[in-house]
């Protein structure tokens, strides 16, 4: 089970990466086989120059190409961005602009964001959710926003509400990932046309 986390935090350390890690752990522990989860984190900040070059040249660097492949091949995706001017960051949007608009069709996605105040929390619903709806991804019902006051000095959640939202969102993503994986037809399994099946029954 491949879980990819896209973190668009700009600083080191960042509350965006902290939230991303908490969501990834909540998702992993909610899976039926947590030990089988393969978690990959894509730090968009580290790809900023490659993203800009790709936008103007059309050619991705090896690292950027690998990150895009990881996102498109994932069983589940966690996307976390800081909020600037009531929307996702430009770097976050630029990264997803490079992904084919059919690559995320039906893919389970958990959206989350961080910001200075709780006033920016609506960015999840008026900016991030529409973005992934356009890409036809399956966005889990619970979106997670963490303001600066939600974190303690040691990176611990100050309120009981944030850990509950993280746990609930992780459980929703894990359920969607497993449901989608269980519905896939095993590789190599032949599909017998209905008419052929009916003819075989008549012969029998």
PDB file of C-alpha atoms in Angstrom:
ATOM      1  CA  UNK A   1       0.000   0.000   0.000  1.00  0.00           C
ATOM      2  CA  UNK A   2       1.711   3.183  -1.221  1.00  0.00           C
ATOM      3  CA  UNK A   3       0.954   6.400   0.644  1.00  0.00           C
ATOM      4  CA  UNK A   4       2.500   9.603  -0.711  1.00  0.00           C
ATOM      5  CA  UNK A   5       2.599  12.839   1.276  1.00  0.00           C
ATOM      6  CA  UNK A   6       3.044  16.158  -0.529  1.00  0.00           C
ATOM      7  CA  UNK A   7       4.236  18.844   1.883  1.00  0.00           C
ATOM      8  CA  UNK A   8       4.543  22.400   0.588  1.00  0.00           C
ATOM      9  CA  UNK A   9       6.039  23.997   3.686  1.00  0.00           C
ATOM     10  CA  UNK A  10       8.676  26.638   2.998  1.00  0.00           C
ATOM     11  CA  UNK A  11      10.734  26.556   6.185  1.00  0.00           C
ATOM     12  CA  UNK A  12      12.730  23.958   8.113  1.00  0.00           C
ATOM     13  CA  UNK A  13      11.241  22.883  10.416  1.00  0.00           C
ATOM     14  CA  UNK A  14       7.699  23.740   9.336  1.00  0.00           C
ATOM     15  CA  UNK A  15       4.265  23.270  10.856  1.00  0.00           C
ATOM     16  CA  UNK A  16       3.133  22.077   7.414  1.00  0.00           C
ATOM     17  CA  UNK A  17       5.553  19.132   7.505  1.00  0.00           C
ATOM     18  CA  UNK A  18       4.637  18.465  11.135  1.00  0.00           C
ATOM     19  CA  UNK A  19       0.956  18.215  10.232  1.00  0.00           C
ATOM     20  CA  UNK A  20       1.790  16.078   7.193  1.00  0.00           C
ATOM     21  CA  UNK A  21       3.732  13.615   9.339  1.00  0.00           C
ATOM     22  CA  UNK A  22       0.923  13.379  11.898  1.00  0.00           C
ATOM     23  CA  UNK A  23      -1.626  12.681   9.155  1.00  0.00           C
ATOM     24  CA  UNK A  24       0.604  10.048   7.548  1.00  0.00           C
ATOM     25  CA  UNK A  25       1.025   8.249  10.869  1.00  0.00           C
ATOM     26  CA  UNK A  26      -2.724   8.387  11.575  1.00  0.00           C
ATOM     27  CA  UNK A  27      -3.407   6.895   8.148  1.00  0.00           C
ATOM     28  CA  UNK A  28      -0.771   4.190   8.543  1.00  0.00           C
ATOM     29  CA  UNK A  29      -2.061   3.049  11.933  1.00  0.00           C
ATOM     30  CA  UNK A  30      -5.635   2.899  10.575  1.00  0.00           C
ATOM     31  CA  UNK A  31      -4.722   0.438   7.812  1.00  0.00           C
ATOM     32  CA  UNK A  32      -5.466  -3.229   8.380  1.00  0.00           C
ATOM     33  CA  UNK A  33      -1.775  -4.025   7.796  1.00  0.00           C
ATOM     34  CA  UNK A  34       0.127  -0.935   9.046  1.00  0.00           C
ATOM     35  CA  UNK A  35       3.479  -2.649   8.638  1.00  0.00           C
ATOM     36  CA  UNK A  36       2.937  -3.024   4.896  1.00  0.00           C
ATOM     37  CA  UNK A  37       2.452   0.705   4.312  1.00  0.00           C
ATOM     38  CA  UNK A  38       5.119   2.357   2.149  1.00  0.00           C
ATOM     39  CA  UNK A  39       5.161   6.075   2.984  1.00  0.00           C
ATOM     40  CA  UNK A  40       6.952   8.541   0.693  1.00  0.00           C
ATOM     41  CA  UNK A  41       7.188  12.268   1.487  1.00  0.00           C
ATOM     42  CA  UNK A  42       7.587  14.804  -1.321  1.00  0.00           C
ATOM     43  CA  UNK A  43       8.989  18.100  -0.029  1.00  0.00           C
ATOM     44  CA  UNK A  44       7.911  20.566  -2.705  1.00  0.00           C
ATOM     45  CA  UNK A  45      10.334  23.194  -1.350  1.00  0.00           C
ATOM     46  CA  UNK A  46      13.252  21.030  -2.425  1.00  0.00           C
ATOM     47  CA  UNK A  47      11.874  20.904  -5.986  1.00  0.00           C
ATOM     48  CA  UNK A  48      11.167  24.634  -6.399  1.00  0.00           C
ATOM     49  CA  UNK A  49      13.883  25.298  -8.990  1.00  0.00           C
ATOM     50  CA  UNK A  50      13.059  22.117 -10.920  1.00  0.00           C
ATOM     51  CA  UNK A  51       9.378  23.056 -10.970  1.00  0.00           C
ATOM     52  CA  UNK A  52      10.140  26.522 -12.372  1.00  0.00           C
ATOM     53  CA  UNK A  53      12.444  25.077 -15.029  1.00  0.00           C
ATOM     54  CA  UNK A  54       9.831  22.492 -16.027  1.00  0.00           C
ATOM     55  CA  UNK A  55       7.146  25.168 -16.383  1.00  0.00           C
ATOM     56  CA  UNK A  56       9.243  27.138 -18.867  1.00  0.00           C
ATOM     57  CA  UNK A  57      11.067  24.315 -20.675  1.00  0.00           C
ATOM     58  CA  UNK A  58       8.627  21.419 -20.479  1.00  0.00           C
ATOM     59  CA  UNK A  59      11.344  19.045 -19.280  1.00  0.00           C
ATOM     60  CA  UNK A  60      11.350  17.737 -15.686  1.00  0.00           C
ATOM     61  CA  UNK A  61      14.520  16.986 -13.760  1.00  0.00           C
ATOM     62  CA  UNK A  62      15.026  13.363 -12.645  1.00  0.00           C
ATOM     63  CA  UNK A  63      14.062  14.245  -9.050  1.00  0.00           C
ATOM     64  CA  UNK A  64      10.907  16.059 -10.145  1.00  0.00           C
ATOM     65  CA  UNK A  65       9.952  13.272 -12.539  1.00  0.00           C
ATOM     66  CA  UNK A  66      10.364  10.752  -9.713  1.00  0.00           C
ATOM     67  CA  UNK A  67       8.168  12.836  -7.407  1.00  0.00           C
ATOM     68  CA  UNK A  68       5.424  13.144 -10.036  1.00  0.00           C
ATOM     69  CA  UNK A  69       5.560   9.386 -10.671  1.00  0.00           C
ATOM     70  CA  UNK A  70       5.269   8.710  -6.941  1.00  0.00           C
ATOM     71  CA  UNK A  71       2.134  10.860  -6.715  1.00  0.00           C
ATOM     72  CA  UNK A  72       0.464   9.320  -9.750  1.00  0.00           C
ATOM     73  CA  UNK A  73       1.266   5.737  -8.692  1.00  0.00           C
ATOM     74  CA  UNK A  74       0.198   6.131  -5.058  1.00  0.00           C
ATOM     75  CA  UNK A  75      -2.717   4.243  -3.522  1.00  0.00           C
ATOM     76  CA  UNK A  76      -3.444   7.289  -1.396  1.00  0.00           C
ATOM     77  CA  UNK A  77      -2.321  10.916  -1.242  1.00  0.00           C
ATOM     78  CA  UNK A  78      -1.996  13.447   1.564  1.00  0.00           C
ATOM     79  CA  UNK A  79      -1.641  17.037   0.332  1.00  0.00           C
ATOM     80  CA  UNK A  80      -0.673  19.729   2.837  1.00  0.00           C
ATOM     81  CA  UNK A  81       0.002  23.390   2.097  1.00  0.00           C
ATOM     82  CA  UNK A  82       0.530  26.603   4.035  1.00  0.00           C
ATOM     83  CA  UNK A  83      -2.154  29.200   3.375  1.00  0.00           C
ATOM     84  CA  UNK A  84      -1.187  32.547   1.880  1.00  0.00           C
ATOM     85  CA  UNK A  85      -3.746  35.244   0.983  1.00  0.00           C
ATOM     86  CA  UNK A  86      -6.609  32.854   1.774  1.00  0.00           C
ATOM     87  CA  UNK A  87      -5.470  30.137  -0.649  1.00  0.00           C
ATOM     88  CA  UNK A  88      -2.871  27.417  -1.182  1.00  0.00           C
ATOM     89  CA  UNK A  89       0.718  28.466  -1.847  1.00  0.00           C
ATOM     90  CA  UNK A  90       1.855  29.185  -5.383  1.00  0.00           C
ATOM     91  CA  UNK A  91       4.516  26.491  -5.143  1.00  0.00           C
ATOM     92  CA  UNK A  92       1.908  23.910  -4.127  1.00  0.00           C
ATOM     93  CA  UNK A  93      -0.276  24.835  -7.101  1.00  0.00           C
ATOM     94  CA  UNK A  94       2.699  24.863  -9.492  1.00  0.00           C
ATOM     95  CA  UNK A  95       3.581  21.295  -8.509  1.00  0.00           C
ATOM     96  CA  UNK A  96       0.077  19.988  -9.159  1.00  0.00           C
ATOM     97  CA  UNK A  97      -0.075  21.952 -12.431  1.00  0.00           C
ATOM     98  CA  UNK A  98       2.637  19.592 -13.693  1.00  0.00           C
ATOM     99  CA  UNK A  99       0.586  16.465 -13.033  1.00  0.00           C
ATOM    100  CA  UNK A 100      -1.595  15.180 -15.856  1.00  0.00           C
ATOM    101  CA  UNK A 101      -5.208  16.068 -15.155  1.00  0.00           C
ATOM    102  CA  UNK A 102      -6.275  12.423 -15.505  1.00  0.00           C
ATOM    103  CA  UNK A 103      -3.562  10.975 -13.242  1.00  0.00           C
ATOM    104  CA  UNK A 104      -5.514  11.420  -9.997  1.00  0.00           C
ATOM    105  CA  UNK A 105      -8.908  10.173 -11.194  1.00  0.00           C
ATOM    106  CA  UNK A 106     -10.442   8.097  -8.418  1.00  0.00           C
ATOM    107  CA  UNK A 107      -7.388   8.422  -6.167  1.00  0.00           C
ATOM    108  CA  UNK A 108      -8.129   8.839  -2.430  1.00  0.00           C
ATOM    109  CA  UNK A 109      -6.823  12.211  -1.219  1.00  0.00           C
ATOM    110  CA  UNK A 110      -6.680  13.845   2.200  1.00  0.00           C
ATOM    111  CA  UNK A 111      -6.330  17.638   2.120  1.00  0.00           C
ATOM    112  CA  UNK A 112      -4.854  19.712   4.938  1.00  0.00           C
ATOM    113  CA  UNK A 113      -3.433  23.180   5.512  1.00  0.00           C
ATOM    114  CA  UNK A 114      -1.650  25.345   8.042  1.00  0.00           C
ATOM    115  CA  UNK A 115      -1.846  29.050   8.663  1.00  0.00           C
ATOM    116  CA  UNK A 116      -1.289  31.870  11.122  1.00  0.00           C
ATOM    117  CA  UNK A 117      -4.902  32.165  12.241  1.00  0.00           C
ATOM    118  CA  UNK A 118      -8.085  30.129  12.116  1.00  0.00           C
ATOM    119  CA  UNK A 119      -9.562  32.681   9.690  1.00  0.00           C
ATOM    120  CA  UNK A 120      -7.724  30.958   6.830  1.00  0.00           C
ATOM    121  CA  UNK A 121      -9.366  27.573   7.439  1.00  0.00           C
ATOM    122  CA  UNK A 122     -11.972  28.100   4.712  1.00  0.00           C
ATOM    123  CA  UNK A 123      -9.179  27.860   2.131  1.00  0.00           C
ATOM    124  CA  UNK A 124      -9.580  24.091   2.416  1.00  0.00           C
ATOM    125  CA  UNK A 125     -13.141  24.266   1.130  1.00  0.00           C
ATOM    126  CA  UNK A 126     -13.026  27.120  -1.378  1.00  0.00           C
ATOM    127  CA  UNK A 127      -9.560  26.433  -2.843  1.00  0.00           C
ATOM    128  CA  UNK A 128      -8.119  22.977  -2.134  1.00  0.00           C
ATOM    129  CA  UNK A 129     -11.237  20.841  -2.388  1.00  0.00           C
ATOM    130  CA  UNK A 130     -12.270  22.374  -5.753  1.00  0.00           C
ATOM    131  CA  UNK A 131      -8.731  21.805  -7.092  1.00  0.00           C
ATOM    132  CA  UNK A 132      -8.869  18.069  -6.397  1.00  0.00           C
ATOM    133  CA  UNK A 133     -12.498  17.870  -7.472  1.00  0.00           C
ATOM    134  CA  UNK A 134     -11.365  19.220 -10.856  1.00  0.00           C
ATOM    135  CA  UNK A 135      -8.709  16.490 -10.946  1.00  0.00           C
ATOM    136  CA  UNK A 136     -11.520  13.991 -10.153  1.00  0.00           C
ATOM    137  CA  UNK A 137      -9.823  12.650  -7.050  1.00  0.00           C
ATOM    138  CA  UNK A 138     -11.776  11.127  -4.149  1.00  0.00           C
ATOM    139  CA  UNK A 139     -11.293  13.670  -1.367  1.00  0.00           C
ATOM    140  CA  UNK A 140     -12.055  12.390   2.131  1.00  0.00           C
ATOM    141  CA  UNK A 141     -14.835  14.246   4.001  1.00  0.00           C
ATOM    142  CA  UNK A 142     -12.624  15.494   6.837  1.00  0.00           C
ATOM    143  CA  UNK A 143     -10.158  18.233   5.909  1.00  0.00           C
ATOM    144  CA  UNK A 144      -7.647  19.274   8.567  1.00  0.00           C
ATOM    145  CA  UNK A 145      -6.548  22.841   9.272  1.00  0.00           C
ATOM    146  CA  UNK A 146      -4.011  23.757  11.946  1.00  0.00           C
ATOM    147  CA  UNK A 147      -3.440  27.355  12.996  1.00  0.00           C
ATOM    148  CA  UNK A 148      -0.376  28.529  14.871  1.00  0.00           C
ATOM    149  CA  UNK A 149      -2.238  28.444  18.183  1.00  0.00           C
ATOM    150  CA  UNK A 150      -3.036  24.754  17.671  1.00  0.00           C
ATOM    151  CA  UNK A 151       0.612  23.811  18.291  1.00  0.00           C
ATOM    152  CA  UNK A 152       2.694  23.865  21.447  1.00  0.00           C
ATOM    153  CA  UNK A 153       6.366  24.785  21.659  1.00  0.00           C
ATOM    154  CA  UNK A 154       7.372  21.120  21.278  1.00  0.00           C
ATOM    155  CA  UNK A 155       5.161  20.547  18.246  1.00  0.00           C
ATOM    156  CA  UNK A 156       2.421  18.956  20.348  1.00  0.00           C
ATOM    157  CA  UNK A 157      -1.206  19.781  19.745  1.00  0.00           C
ATOM    158  CA  UNK A 158      -2.506  22.265  22.308  1.00  0.00           C
ATOM    159  CA  UNK A 159      -6.142  21.330  21.934  1.00  0.00           C
ATOM    160  CA  UNK A 160      -7.913  17.992  21.957  1.00  0.00           C
ATOM    161  CA  UNK A 161      -9.776  18.894  18.773  1.00  0.00           C
ATOM    162  CA  UNK A 162      -6.796  18.781  16.385  1.00  0.00           C
ATOM    163  CA  UNK A 163      -5.663  15.217  17.294  1.00  0.00           C
ATOM    164  CA  UNK A 164      -9.252  14.006  16.878  1.00  0.00           C
ATOM    165  CA  UNK A 165      -9.525  15.577  13.438  1.00  0.00           C
ATOM    166  CA  UNK A 166      -6.165  14.107  12.423  1.00  0.00           C
ATOM    167  CA  UNK A 167      -7.218  10.647  13.609  1.00  0.00           C
ATOM    168  CA  UNK A 168     -10.594  10.854  11.872  1.00  0.00           C
ATOM    169  CA  UNK A 169      -9.140  12.085   8.575  1.00  0.00           C
ATOM    170  CA  UNK A 170      -6.446   9.394   8.628  1.00  0.00           C
ATOM    171  CA  UNK A 171      -9.047   6.691   9.236  1.00  0.00           C
ATOM    172  CA  UNK A 172     -11.168   7.967   6.344  1.00  0.00           C
ATOM    173  CA  UNK A 173      -8.212   7.932   3.971  1.00  0.00           C
ATOM    174  CA  UNK A 174      -7.136   4.444   5.062  1.00  0.00           C
ATOM    175  CA  UNK A 175     -10.652   3.122   4.502  1.00  0.00           C
ATOM    176  CA  UNK A 176     -10.824   4.594   1.008  1.00  0.00           C
ATOM    177  CA  UNK A 177      -7.373   3.254   0.118  1.00  0.00           C
ATOM    178  CA  UNK A 178      -8.263  -0.280   1.189  1.00  0.00           C
ATOM    179  CA  UNK A 179     -11.680  -0.148  -0.437  1.00  0.00           C
ATOM    180  CA  UNK A 180     -10.171   0.952  -3.744  1.00  0.00           C
ATOM    181  CA  UNK A 181      -7.385  -1.644  -3.550  1.00  0.00           C
ATOM    182  CA  UNK A 182      -9.897  -4.405  -2.785  1.00  0.00           C
ATOM    183  CA  UNK A 183     -12.032  -3.503  -5.787  1.00  0.00           C
ATOM    184  CA  UNK A 184      -9.192  -3.888  -8.279  1.00  0.00           C
ATOM    185  CA  UNK A 185      -9.166  -6.963 -10.508  1.00  0.00           C
ATOM    186  CA  UNK A 186      -6.011  -9.039  -9.962  1.00  0.00           C
ATOM    187  CA  UNK A 187      -3.408  -8.530 -12.681  1.00  0.00           C
ATOM    188  CA  UNK A 188      -3.653 -11.050 -15.475  1.00  0.00           C
ATOM    189  CA  UNK A 189      -7.168 -12.189 -14.634  1.00  0.00           C
ATOM    190  CA  UNK A 190      -9.068 -12.798 -17.851  1.00  0.00           C
ATOM    191  CA  UNK A 191     -12.371 -11.062 -18.495  1.00  0.00           C
ATOM    192  CA  UNK A 192     -14.805 -13.502 -20.120  1.00  0.00           C
ATOM    193  CA  UNK A 193     -17.530 -11.794 -22.187  1.00  0.00           C
ATOM    194  CA  UNK A 194     -21.076 -12.410 -20.949  1.00  0.00           C
ATOM    195  CA  UNK A 195     -22.191 -13.931 -24.244  1.00  0.00           C
ATOM    196  CA  UNK A 196     -19.377 -16.484 -24.029  1.00  0.00           C
ATOM    197  CA  UNK A 197     -20.319 -17.360 -20.440  1.00  0.00           C
ATOM    198  CA  UNK A 198     -23.957 -17.810 -21.464  1.00  0.00           C
ATOM    199  CA  UNK A 199     -22.989 -20.060 -24.385  1.00  0.00           C
ATOM    200  CA  UNK A 200     -20.897 -22.202 -22.040  1.00  0.00           C
ATOM    201  CA  UNK A 201     -23.867 -22.621 -19.726  1.00  0.00           C
ATOM    202  CA  UNK A 202     -26.142 -23.701 -22.574  1.00  0.00           C
ATOM    203  CA  UNK A 203     -23.547 -26.222 -23.744  1.00  0.00           C
ATOM    204  CA  UNK A 204     -23.265 -27.641 -20.273  1.00  0.00           C
TER     205      UNK A 204
END
